[in-house]
Coordinates of C-alpha atoms and ligand atoms in Angstrom, one line a residue:
M9 CA 7.5 -19.9 15.3
E10 CA 4.9 -17.3 14.6
N11 CA 5.3 -16.3 10.9
N12 CA 2.9 -13.3 10.9
V13 CA 4.7 -10.8 13.0
T14 CA 1.5 -8.9 13.8
K15 CA 0.3 -12.0 15.7
T16 CA 3.3 -12.0 18.1
K17 CA 2.8 -11.2 21.7
A18 CA 5.4 -8.4 21.5
W19 CA 3.6 -6.8 18.5
K20 CA 0.4 -6.7 20.5
K21 CA 2.1 -5.2 23.5
L22 CA 3.7 -2.6 21.2
A23 CA 0.4 -1.8 19.7
L24 CA -1.1 -1.2 23.1
H25 CA 1.9 0.7 24.4
Y26 CA 1.8 2.9 21.3
R27 CA -1.8 4.1 22.1
F28 CA -0.6 5.5 25.4
F29 CA 2.8 6.6 24.3
K30 CA 2.2 8.2 20.9
K31 CA 1.7 11.8 22.1
T32 CA 4.7 11.7 24.5
E33 CA 7.1 14.5 23.7
M34 CA 10.8 13.7 23.5
K35 CA 11.6 17.0 25.2
D36 CA 9.6 15.9 28.2
L37 CA 11.5 12.6 28.3
F38 CA 14.8 14.6 28.3
A39 CA 13.5 16.8 31.0
L40 CA 12.6 13.8 33.1
D41 CA 15.8 12.0 32.6
A42 CA 19.0 14.1 32.7
R43 CA 21.0 11.1 31.6
R44 CA 18.9 10.2 28.5
G45 CA 21.6 11.4 26.2
S46 CA 24.1 9.0 27.6
R47 CA 21.7 6.2 28.4
Y48 CA 20.7 5.8 24.8
A49 CA 24.0 5.9 23.1
V50 CA 26.3 3.1 22.0
S51 CA 29.8 3.2 20.6
L52 CA 31.8 0.8 18.6
G53 CA 35.4 1.9 18.1
S54 CA 35.2 5.4 16.9
L55 CA 31.6 5.1 15.7
Y56 CA 29.1 6.6 18.2
L57 CA 25.4 6.3 17.8
D58 CA 23.2 8.6 19.8
Y59 CA 19.6 7.3 19.5
S60 CA 18.2 9.2 22.5
K61 CA 16.3 11.7 20.2
N62 CA 13.8 9.0 19.3
R63 CA 10.2 8.6 20.4
F64 CA 10.6 5.7 22.8
N65 CA 11.0 5.0 26.5
E66 CA 12.3 2.1 28.4
K67 CA 9.1 0.1 28.0
T68 CA 9.1 0.6 24.2
M69 CA 12.6 -0.7 24.0
Q70 CA 11.8 -3.6 26.2
H71 CA 8.9 -4.6 24.0
L72 CA 11.0 -4.1 20.8
L73 CA 13.6 -6.4 22.3
E74 CA 10.9 -8.9 23.1
L75 CA 9.8 -8.7 19.5
A76 CA 13.4 -9.4 18.3
D77 CA 13.5 -12.5 20.5
E78 CA 10.0 -13.7 19.5
V79 CA 10.9 -13.6 15.8
H80 CA 14.2 -15.4 16.6
L81 CA 16.4 -12.6 15.3
K82 CA 19.5 -14.1 16.9
E83 CA 19.0 -17.4 15.1
K84 CA 18.3 -15.6 11.8
I85 CA 21.5 -13.6 12.2
E86 CA 23.5 -16.7 12.8
A87 CA 21.9 -18.4 9.8
M88 CA 23.1 -15.6 7.5
F89 CA 26.7 -15.7 8.8
A90 CA 26.7 -19.5 8.7
G91 CA 25.8 -19.6 5.0
E92 CA 22.3 -21.0 5.2
K93 CA 20.2 -20.3 2.2
I94 CA 18.2 -17.5 3.7
N95 CA 17.4 -16.0 0.3
R96 CA 14.7 -18.6 0.1
T97 CA 13.0 -17.4 -3.1
E98 CA 16.2 -17.9 -5.0
N99 CA 17.5 -20.7 -2.8
R100 CA 20.8 -18.9 -2.2
A101 CA 23.1 -18.2 0.8
V102 CA 23.7 -14.5 1.6
L103 CA 27.3 -14.1 2.4
H104 CA 28.5 -10.5 1.9
T105 CA 29.8 -11.0 5.5
A106 CA 32.1 -13.8 4.2
L107 CA 33.7 -11.2 1.8
R108 CA 35.1 -9.4 4.8
N109 CA 35.6 -12.3 7.1
R110 CA 39.1 -11.2 7.9
A111 CA 39.8 -14.1 10.2
S112 CA 39.1 -16.4 7.2
T113 CA 37.3 -18.9 9.5
P114 CA 35.6 -21.4 7.2
V115 CA 32.2 -20.5 5.8
Y116 CA 30.4 -23.4 4.1
V117 CA 27.9 -23.2 1.3
D118 CA 26.7 -26.7 0.2
G119 CA 29.5 -28.2 2.1
R120 CA 32.2 -26.1 0.4
D121 CA 34.3 -23.6 2.3
V122 CA 34.0 -20.4 0.3
M123 CA 36.9 -18.6 2.1
P124 CA 39.7 -19.9 -0.1
E125 CA 37.9 -18.6 -3.3
I126 CA 37.2 -15.2 -1.7
N127 CA 40.8 -14.8 -0.6
A128 CA 42.0 -15.9 -4.0
V129 CA 40.0 -13.1 -5.7
L130 CA 41.2 -10.6 -3.1
A131 CA 44.8 -11.7 -3.9
K132 CA 44.1 -11.4 -7.7
M133 CA 42.6 -7.9 -7.1
K134 CA 45.8 -6.9 -5.2
K135 CA 48.1 -8.2 -7.9
F136 CA 46.1 -6.4 -10.6
T137 CA 45.5 -3.1 -8.8
D138 CA 49.2 -2.9 -7.8
A139 CA 50.2 -3.7 -11.4
V140 CA 48.0 -0.9 -12.7
R141 CA 48.9 1.6 -10.0
Y142 CA 52.6 1.0 -10.4
G143 CA 52.4 1.2 -14.2
E144 CA 53.3 -2.5 -14.8
F145 CA 50.0 -3.4 -16.5
K146 CA 50.1 -0.8 -19.3
G147 CA 47.7 0.2 -22.1
E148 CA 48.1 -0.8 -25.7
T149 CA 50.4 2.1 -26.5
G150 CA 52.6 1.5 -23.4
K151 CA 51.1 4.3 -21.3
K152 CA 50.2 3.9 -17.7
L153 CA 46.4 3.4 -17.1
T154 CA 45.3 6.3 -14.9
T155 CA 41.7 6.7 -15.9
I156 CA 39.3 4.1 -14.5
V157 CA 35.8 3.9 -16.0
N158 CA 33.4 1.7 -14.1
I159 CA 30.5 0.5 -16.3
G160 CA 27.7 -1.1 -14.3
I161 CA 24.3 -0.2 -12.8
G162 CA 22.5 -0.6 -9.5
G163 CA 24.7 -2.6 -7.1
S164 CA 27.4 -2.8 -9.8
D165 CA 27.6 1.0 -9.8
L166 CA 26.3 2.6 -6.6
G167 CA 28.9 1.0 -4.2
P168 CA 31.9 2.0 -6.4
V169 CA 30.4 5.5 -7.0
M170 CA 29.7 6.1 -3.3
A171 CA 32.9 4.6 -1.9
T172 CA 35.3 6.2 -4.4
A173 CA 33.7 9.6 -3.7
A174 CA 33.7 9.0 0.1
L175 CA 37.4 8.0 0.0
K176 CA 38.6 10.7 -2.5
E177 CA 41.3 11.7 0.0
Y178 CA 42.9 8.3 -0.4
W179 CA 43.1 8.2 -4.2
A180 CA 46.5 7.8 -5.9
K181 CA 47.7 11.2 -7.1
D182 CA 47.4 10.5 -10.8
V183 CA 44.1 8.5 -10.9
Q184 CA 40.8 9.7 -12.2
C185 CA 37.5 7.7 -11.8
H186 CA 34.4 7.9 -13.9
F187 CA 31.2 6.0 -13.8
I188 CA 28.8 5.1 -16.6
S189 CA 25.5 3.5 -15.5
N190 CA 22.6 5.0 -17.3
I191 CA 21.6 3.7 -20.7
D192 CA 21.1 7.4 -21.8
G193 CA 23.8 8.0 -24.4
S194 CA 24.6 11.2 -22.6
A195 CA 26.2 9.1 -19.8
C196 CA 28.7 7.6 -22.2
D197 CA 29.2 10.9 -24.0
D198 CA 29.9 12.8 -20.8
V199 CA 32.7 10.4 -19.9
L200 CA 34.1 9.6 -23.3
S201 CA 34.4 13.2 -24.3
K202 CA 36.7 13.8 -21.4
I203 CA 39.1 10.9 -21.4
D204 CA 42.1 9.6 -23.4
P205 CA 41.8 6.0 -24.7
E206 CA 45.5 5.4 -24.3
T207 CA 45.3 5.8 -20.5
T208 CA 41.8 4.4 -19.9
L209 CA 40.9 1.1 -18.2
F210 CA 37.3 0.1 -18.5
V211 CA 36.0 -2.1 -15.6
I212 CA 32.7 -3.8 -16.7
V213 CA 30.8 -4.8 -13.6
S214 CA 27.8 -7.0 -13.9
K215 CA 26.8 -9.9 -11.7
T216 CA 24.7 -11.5 -14.5
F217 CA 26.5 -9.9 -17.5
T218 CA 23.1 -9.7 -19.2
T219 CA 22.0 -6.3 -18.0
I220 CA 21.0 -4.3 -21.0
E221 CA 22.3 -0.9 -19.8
T222 CA 25.7 -2.2 -18.9
L223 CA 26.2 -4.3 -22.0
T224 CA 25.0 -1.5 -24.3
N225 CA 27.3 1.0 -22.6
A226 CA 30.2 -1.5 -22.6
R227 CA 29.8 -2.1 -26.4
T228 CA 29.7 1.6 -27.1
C229 CA 32.9 2.1 -25.1
R230 CA 34.6 -0.9 -26.7
K231 CA 33.8 0.6 -30.2
W232 CA 35.2 3.9 -29.1
L233 CA 38.4 2.2 -27.9
I234 CA 38.7 0.1 -31.1
D235 CA 38.2 3.1 -33.3
A236 CA 41.0 4.8 -31.5
L237 CA 43.5 2.0 -30.8
G238 CA 42.4 -1.1 -32.8
E239 CA 40.8 -4.4 -31.9
F240 CA 43.9 -5.8 -29.9
A241 CA 43.6 -2.9 -27.4
V242 CA 40.5 -4.5 -25.8
A243 CA 42.6 -7.0 -23.9
K244 CA 44.7 -4.2 -22.3
H245 CA 41.9 -1.8 -21.6
F246 CA 38.9 -3.9 -20.6
V247 CA 38.4 -6.1 -17.5
A248 CA 35.2 -7.6 -16.2
V249 CA 33.8 -8.4 -12.8
S250 CA 31.0 -11.0 -13.0
T251 CA 29.6 -14.3 -11.9
N252 CA 29.1 -15.3 -15.5
A253 CA 32.3 -16.3 -17.2
A254 CA 30.5 -17.6 -20.3
E255 CA 28.9 -14.2 -21.1
V256 CA 32.1 -12.4 -20.3
A257 CA 34.0 -14.5 -22.9
K258 CA 31.1 -14.0 -25.4
F259 CA 31.5 -10.3 -24.9
G260 CA 35.1 -10.6 -26.0
I261 CA 36.9 -10.1 -22.7
N262 CA 39.6 -12.6 -21.9
T263 CA 38.5 -14.5 -18.8
D264 CA 42.0 -14.1 -17.4
N265 CA 41.0 -10.5 -17.0
M266 CA 37.8 -11.4 -15.2
F267 CA 37.3 -11.1 -11.5
E268 CA 34.9 -13.5 -10.2
F269 CA 32.2 -13.2 -7.5
W270 CA 29.4 -15.6 -6.6
D271 CA 25.7 -15.9 -6.4
F272 CA 25.8 -15.8 -2.6
V273 CA 26.6 -12.1 -3.0
G274 CA 23.7 -9.9 -3.8
G275 CA 24.3 -6.9 -6.2
R276 CA 23.5 -4.3 -3.6
Y277 CA 25.7 -6.1 -1.1
S278 CA 28.7 -6.6 -3.4
M279 CA 31.0 -3.6 -3.1
W280 CA 33.2 -5.7 -0.7
S281 CA 33.9 -8.2 -3.5
A282 CA 35.6 -7.6 -6.9
V283 CA 32.7 -5.3 -7.6
G284 CA 34.9 -2.9 -5.6
L285 CA 37.7 -3.2 -8.1
S286 CA 37.4 0.5 -9.1
I287 CA 37.5 1.5 -5.5
A288 CA 40.7 -0.6 -5.0
L289 CA 42.2 0.9 -8.2
A290 CA 41.6 4.3 -6.8
I291 CA 42.6 3.9 -3.2
G292 CA 44.9 0.9 -3.3
M293 CA 44.3 -2.6 -2.0
E294 CA 45.6 -1.8 1.4
N295 CA 43.0 0.9 2.0
F296 CA 40.3 -1.4 0.4
E297 CA 41.2 -4.0 2.9
K298 CA 40.9 -1.4 5.7
M299 CA 37.3 -0.9 4.5
L300 CA 36.8 -4.7 4.8
D301 CA 38.3 -4.6 8.3
G302 CA 35.8 -1.9 9.4
A303 CA 32.9 -3.9 8.1
Y304 CA 34.2 -7.0 9.8
E305 CA 34.3 -5.2 13.1
M306 CA 30.6 -4.2 12.6
D307 CA 29.8 -7.8 11.6
N308 CA 31.3 -9.2 14.8
H309 CA 29.5 -6.6 16.8
F310 CA 26.2 -7.4 15.1
R311 CA 26.7 -11.1 15.6
S312 CA 27.8 -11.0 19.2
A313 CA 26.7 -7.8 21.1
P314 CA 23.6 -8.2 23.3
F315 CA 20.6 -6.7 21.4
A316 CA 20.2 -3.9 23.9
E317 CA 23.7 -2.6 22.9
N318 CA 23.7 -3.7 19.3
I319 CA 23.8 -0.8 16.9
P320 CA 22.2 -2.4 13.8
V321 CA 19.6 -4.1 16.0
I322 CA 18.6 -0.8 17.8
L323 CA 18.4 1.0 14.5
G324 CA 16.3 -1.8 12.9
L325 CA 13.9 -2.0 15.9
L326 CA 13.4 1.7 15.9
G327 CA 12.8 1.5 12.1
V328 CA 10.0 -1.0 12.7
W329 CA 8.6 1.0 15.6
Y330 CA 8.2 4.0 13.3
D331 CA 7.1 2.3 10.1
N332 CA 4.5 -0.1 11.7
F333 CA 3.2 1.8 14.7
F334 CA 3.6 5.5 14.0
N335 CA 3.0 4.9 10.3
F336 CA 6.1 7.0 9.4
H337 CA 6.8 5.4 6.1
S338 CA 9.8 7.4 5.0
Y339 CA 13.3 7.7 6.3
G340 CA 16.0 10.3 5.6
V341 CA 19.8 10.0 5.7
V342 CA 21.8 13.1 5.8
P343 CA 25.5 12.8 6.0
Y344 CA 27.2 16.1 7.0
D345 CA 30.1 15.3 4.7
Q346 CA 30.5 16.3 1.1
D347 CA 32.3 13.1 0.3
L348 CA 29.4 11.1 1.6
R349 CA 27.0 12.8 -0.8
Y350 CA 26.3 9.5 -2.7
L351 CA 25.5 7.5 0.5
P352 CA 21.8 8.2 0.4
A353 CA 21.6 7.0 -3.2
Y354 CA 23.5 3.9 -2.2
L355 CA 21.3 3.2 0.8
Q356 CA 18.2 3.8 -1.3
Q357 CA 19.0 0.7 -3.3
L358 CA 20.2 -1.2 -0.2
D359 CA 17.0 -0.5 1.8
M360 CA 14.3 -0.2 -0.9
E361 CA 15.4 -3.1 -3.1
S362 CA 15.9 -5.3 0.0
N363 CA 12.8 -4.5 2.0
G364 CA 10.3 -3.2 -0.7
K365 CA 8.4 -6.5 -0.5
S366 CA 4.7 -7.5 0.0
V367 CA 4.9 -11.2 0.3
N368 CA 6.4 -12.9 3.3
L369 CA 8.6 -16.0 3.5
N370 CA 5.5 -18.1 4.1
N371 CA 4.2 -17.1 0.7
K372 CA 1.5 -14.9 2.2
F373 CA 0.8 -11.2 1.4
V374 CA 1.9 -9.2 4.4
K375 CA -0.7 -7.2 6.4
H376 CA 1.6 -4.5 7.6
A377 CA 4.0 -2.0 6.1
T378 CA 7.5 -3.1 5.1
G379 CA 10.4 -1.0 3.9
P380 CA 10.2 2.8 4.0
V381 CA 10.9 5.2 1.3
L382 CA 14.5 6.3 1.8
F383 CA 15.9 9.6 0.6
G384 CA 18.6 12.1 1.6
G385 CA 21.5 14.2 0.6
A386 CA 24.5 15.9 2.1
G387 CA 24.1 18.5 4.8
T388 CA 24.1 21.4 4.9
D389 CA 22.9 21.5 1.3
V390 CA 19.7 19.7 2.0
Q391 CA 18.8 22.0 4.8
H392 CA 18.1 24.5 2.0
S393 CA 15.8 22.1 0.2
F394 CA 13.7 19.4 1.8
F395 CA 14.3 20.3 5.5
Q396 CA 11.4 22.7 5.4
L397 CA 9.0 19.7 5.2
L398 CA 11.0 17.9 7.9
H399 CA 10.5 20.7 10.3
Q400 CA 7.0 22.0 9.5
G401 CA 5.4 19.5 7.1
T402 CA 2.5 17.3 8.1
Q403 CA 4.6 14.1 7.7
V404 CA 7.2 13.0 10.2
V405 CA 10.4 11.6 8.7
P406 CA 12.8 9.9 11.0
L407 CA 16.3 11.0 10.1
D408 CA 19.9 9.8 10.5
L409 CA 22.5 12.6 10.8
I410 CA 26.0 11.4 10.1
V411 CA 28.8 13.6 11.4
P412 CA 32.5 13.1 11.1
A413 CA 34.3 14.9 13.9
I414 CA 37.3 15.8 11.9
S415 CA 37.3 16.9 8.3
H416 CA 39.9 16.0 5.7
N417 CA 39.8 19.6 4.8
E418 CA 40.0 21.7 8.0
I419 CA 39.8 25.1 6.4
G420 CA 39.1 28.0 8.7
E421 CA 35.8 27.5 10.5
H422 CA 34.1 25.4 7.8
H423 CA 34.0 22.2 9.7
E424 CA 32.8 23.6 13.0
I425 CA 30.0 25.4 11.2
L426 CA 29.1 22.2 9.4
V427 CA 29.0 20.2 12.7
A428 CA 27.1 22.9 14.5
N429 CA 24.5 22.7 11.8
A430 CA 24.2 18.9 12.1
L431 CA 23.8 19.0 15.9
A432 CA 21.4 22.0 15.7
Q433 CA 19.1 20.1 13.3
G434 CA 18.8 17.2 15.7
E435 CA 18.0 19.4 18.6
A436 CA 15.6 21.7 16.6
L437 CA 13.7 18.7 15.2
M438 CA 13.4 17.3 18.7
R439 CA 12.5 20.4 20.6
G440 CA 10.5 22.4 18.1
K441 CA 9.1 25.7 19.0
T442 CA 5.6 26.2 20.4
V443 CA 3.2 28.9 19.2
G444 CA 3.7 30.6 22.6
E445 CA 7.5 30.5 22.2
A446 CA 7.3 31.8 18.7
A447 CA 5.0 34.6 19.9
A448 CA 7.4 35.6 22.7
E449 CA 10.3 35.7 20.3
L450 CA 8.4 37.8 17.8
A451 CA 7.4 40.2 20.5
K452 CA 10.9 40.4 21.8
S453 CA 12.2 41.3 18.3
G454 CA 9.9 44.3 18.4
K455 CA 7.0 43.1 16.2
S456 CA 3.6 44.7 16.7
V457 CA 0.8 42.8 18.5
T458 CA -0.9 42.4 15.1
D459 CA 2.2 41.0 13.5
V460 CA 2.8 38.7 16.4
S461 CA -0.6 37.2 16.1
R462 CA -0.3 37.1 12.3
L463 CA 3.0 35.2 12.3
K464 CA 3.2 33.1 15.5
R465 CA 1.8 29.9 14.0
Y466 CA 3.9 30.2 10.8
K467 CA 6.9 30.5 13.0
S468 CA 6.1 27.6 15.2
F469 CA 7.6 24.1 15.0
A470 CA 5.8 20.9 16.1
G471 CA 9.1 19.3 17.2
N472 CA 9.1 15.7 18.5
R473 CA 10.7 14.6 15.2
P474 CA 13.2 11.8 15.6
T475 CA 16.8 11.7 14.7
N476 CA 19.7 9.3 15.2
T477 CA 23.1 11.0 15.3
I478 CA 26.0 8.9 14.1
V479 CA 29.4 10.4 14.8
I480 CA 32.6 9.0 13.3
K481 CA 36.0 10.4 14.1
K482 CA 37.0 10.8 10.5
L483 CA 35.8 9.5 7.1
D484 CA 38.5 6.9 6.4
P485 CA 38.2 3.5 4.8
Y486 CA 37.7 1.7 8.1
A487 CA 34.9 4.0 9.2
L488 CA 33.2 3.8 5.9
G489 CA 33.3 0.0 6.1
M490 CA 31.7 0.2 9.6
L491 CA 29.0 2.6 8.5
V492 CA 27.9 0.7 5.4
A493 CA 27.9 -2.7 7.2
M494 CA 25.8 -1.0 10.0
Y495 CA 23.2 -0.1 7.4
E496 CA 23.3 -3.5 5.8
H497 CA 22.5 -5.1 9.1
K498 CA 19.9 -2.6 10.0
V499 CA 18.0 -3.5 6.8
F500 CA 18.5 -7.2 7.7
V501 CA 17.0 -6.7 11.1
E502 CA 13.9 -5.1 9.7
G503 CA 13.5 -7.7 7.0
A504 CA 13.9 -10.5 9.6
I505 CA 11.2 -9.0 11.7
W506 CA 8.9 -8.6 8.8
N507 CA 9.7 -12.2 7.7
I508 CA 10.4 -11.2 4.1
D509 CA 13.1 -12.1 1.7
S510 CA 15.4 -9.1 1.8
F511 CA 17.7 -10.6 -0.8
D512 CA 15.7 -11.0 -4.0
Q513 CA 14.5 -8.2 -6.2
M514 CA 11.8 -9.6 -8.4
G515 CA 10.0 -6.3 -8.4
V516 CA 12.5 -4.9 -11.0
E517 CA 11.5 -7.5 -13.6
L518 CA 8.1 -6.5 -14.9
G519 CA 9.3 -3.1 -16.1
K520 CA 12.4 -4.6 -17.8
Q521 CA 10.2 -7.2 -19.6
M522 CA 7.8 -4.5 -20.9
A523 CA 10.7 -2.3 -22.1
L524 CA 11.9 -5.3 -24.1
S525 CA 8.5 -5.6 -25.8
I526 CA 8.1 -1.8 -26.4
L527 CA 11.6 -1.4 -27.9
P528 CA 10.8 -3.1 -31.2
E529 CA 7.6 -1.1 -31.4
L530 CA 9.5 2.2 -31.1
Q531 CA 11.9 0.9 -33.7
G532 CA 9.0 0.2 -36.0
H533 CA 9.4 -3.6 -36.2
A534 CA 6.4 -4.6 -34.2
S535 CA 3.2 -3.6 -32.7
G536 CA 1.8 -4.8 -29.4
L537 CA -1.2 -4.7 -27.2
H538 CA -1.1 -1.7 -24.9
D539 CA -3.5 0.5 -22.9
S540 CA -4.6 3.6 -24.8
S541 CA -2.1 5.8 -23.0
T542 CA 1.0 3.7 -23.7
R543 CA -0.1 3.2 -27.3
R544 CA -0.4 6.9 -27.8
L545 CA 2.9 7.6 -26.1
I546 CA 4.7 5.1 -28.4
E547 CA 3.1 6.7 -31.5
L548 CA 3.9 10.2 -30.3
V549 CA 7.6 9.5 -29.6
K550 CA 7.9 7.7 -33.0
K551 CA 6.4 10.7 -34.7
L552 CA 8.7 13.2 -32.9
R553 CA 11.7 11.1 -33.7
K554 CA 11.0 10.9 -37.5
Ligands
F6P5 O1 17.7 -4.1 -11.6 C1 18.1 -4.7 -10.4 C2 19.4 -5.3 -10.4 O2 19.3 -6.7 -10.6 C3 20.2 -5.0 -9.1 O3 19.8 -5.8 -8.1 C4 21.6 -5.1 -9.5 O4 22.4 -4.5 -8.6 C5 21.5 -4.4 -10.9 O5 20.3 -4.8 -11.4 C6 22.7 -4.8 -11.8 O6 22.7 -6.1 -12.1 P1 24.0 -6.8 -12.7 O7 25.1 -6.6 -11.8 O8 23.7 -8.2 -12.9 O9 24.3 -6.1 -14.0

């Protein structure tokens, strides 16, 4: 197998094809092919992907599919599902798919079927969430626990934050959810100043249970609880989700109140495990399982659909096409749904922590771009912030527009206006407006000849800017499961083509290490060797804090 993707035949064909194709306008492709909109669309259940507004033609797709074959994508997908240790740098299997393997077919890691353990934790989650939601598991003073505080960071926070917000309509009537992630004391203060210890359940989520932010926040919250209700209250008000029972016990949480997950689940892929406990407490286990069902449907599709009709594969191939050939190194995600406002932040970790890599699986520095910079926000809000650059800036940013057809809050015309905006953005970014068209419009509106000539370029739009439009019927647990699994697999496809390890995150270590050495210096216990800038900054902060 060729390990440097740039040396594959398909890559070379794509490079050549790009030279001829790069200036092709999508609006011309639409004009030439009246069926382009239906030709380049795929649906899975009620999820519909329209990828026709992308800069490709049939030949491009043919070469991209050849690339997928040449890098043995099919085998790589199968290896993940089968529990092979595809996280090679850490010698771990990657089995978030097993967490939602609803058929419970055996999945082996080191000869052990992991499904019984996964199902046992799901059953424990069900028992616990039911007990809390029905008021059987009570707080120290006998009150029902209705305030859930998730303490975690990164993958131990972003999934619960994103999914609880997305599924707000499914929350139990009396539940409130809060999240503490940042080490900034204000994050604790914001939450603790609003809640009542007697009705609060803290869910401490940390795969390693060594993360400084999470443990510091958890200690602060424990002290707050003990000050209010006494030491014994900890057992009734704290549970943990972790792979590290020893550290959980050391922290003072009874391991009976610990929900286990495993090192074959990466932090950013973990919301399907007990890391989703806060989600399940908010929406109930039945709804949580519907989310798993949705992801499972996407998994089966990813594993079995031919690549030409495979949603994550198509998205991943287009991602590579833009990143490596057009040199479009950023990527935007804009959900037209207020409740999906945290999805871009969630995907930022998923994509950038997975594919922000420079060394390939053959231990060689790569010679091509890898993961793009991902950003986004909820539409229509972001139309009034960064869309200016998307329409008229000098950089092209491929975009995903996510559109639920039905709102949970159908008030007057709100939803139709929202959807009209989403669809309009896709069309406007694709079509653009030539200088001539802008001039004609200005003239028609009664502008003088001088004004027309002064304004026509400012009012023009280059167009030819790609979007995928992803329509779901309604934002329910099932659809959310499908959507998130779709992105996980898209990231997988890109990582597989680039031949990188999408499942480690060694790039987060250096900063953590240095922070640990700077901390004692800030506290005045030590002095270290630093560059002149860092040294001065340490001294400045110490002086200001005196
Ligand atoms: O800083 C990176 C990271 O390791 C993420 O990958 C992870 O999601 C997060 O920190 C939190 O880690 P943990 O769950 O072990 O506290």
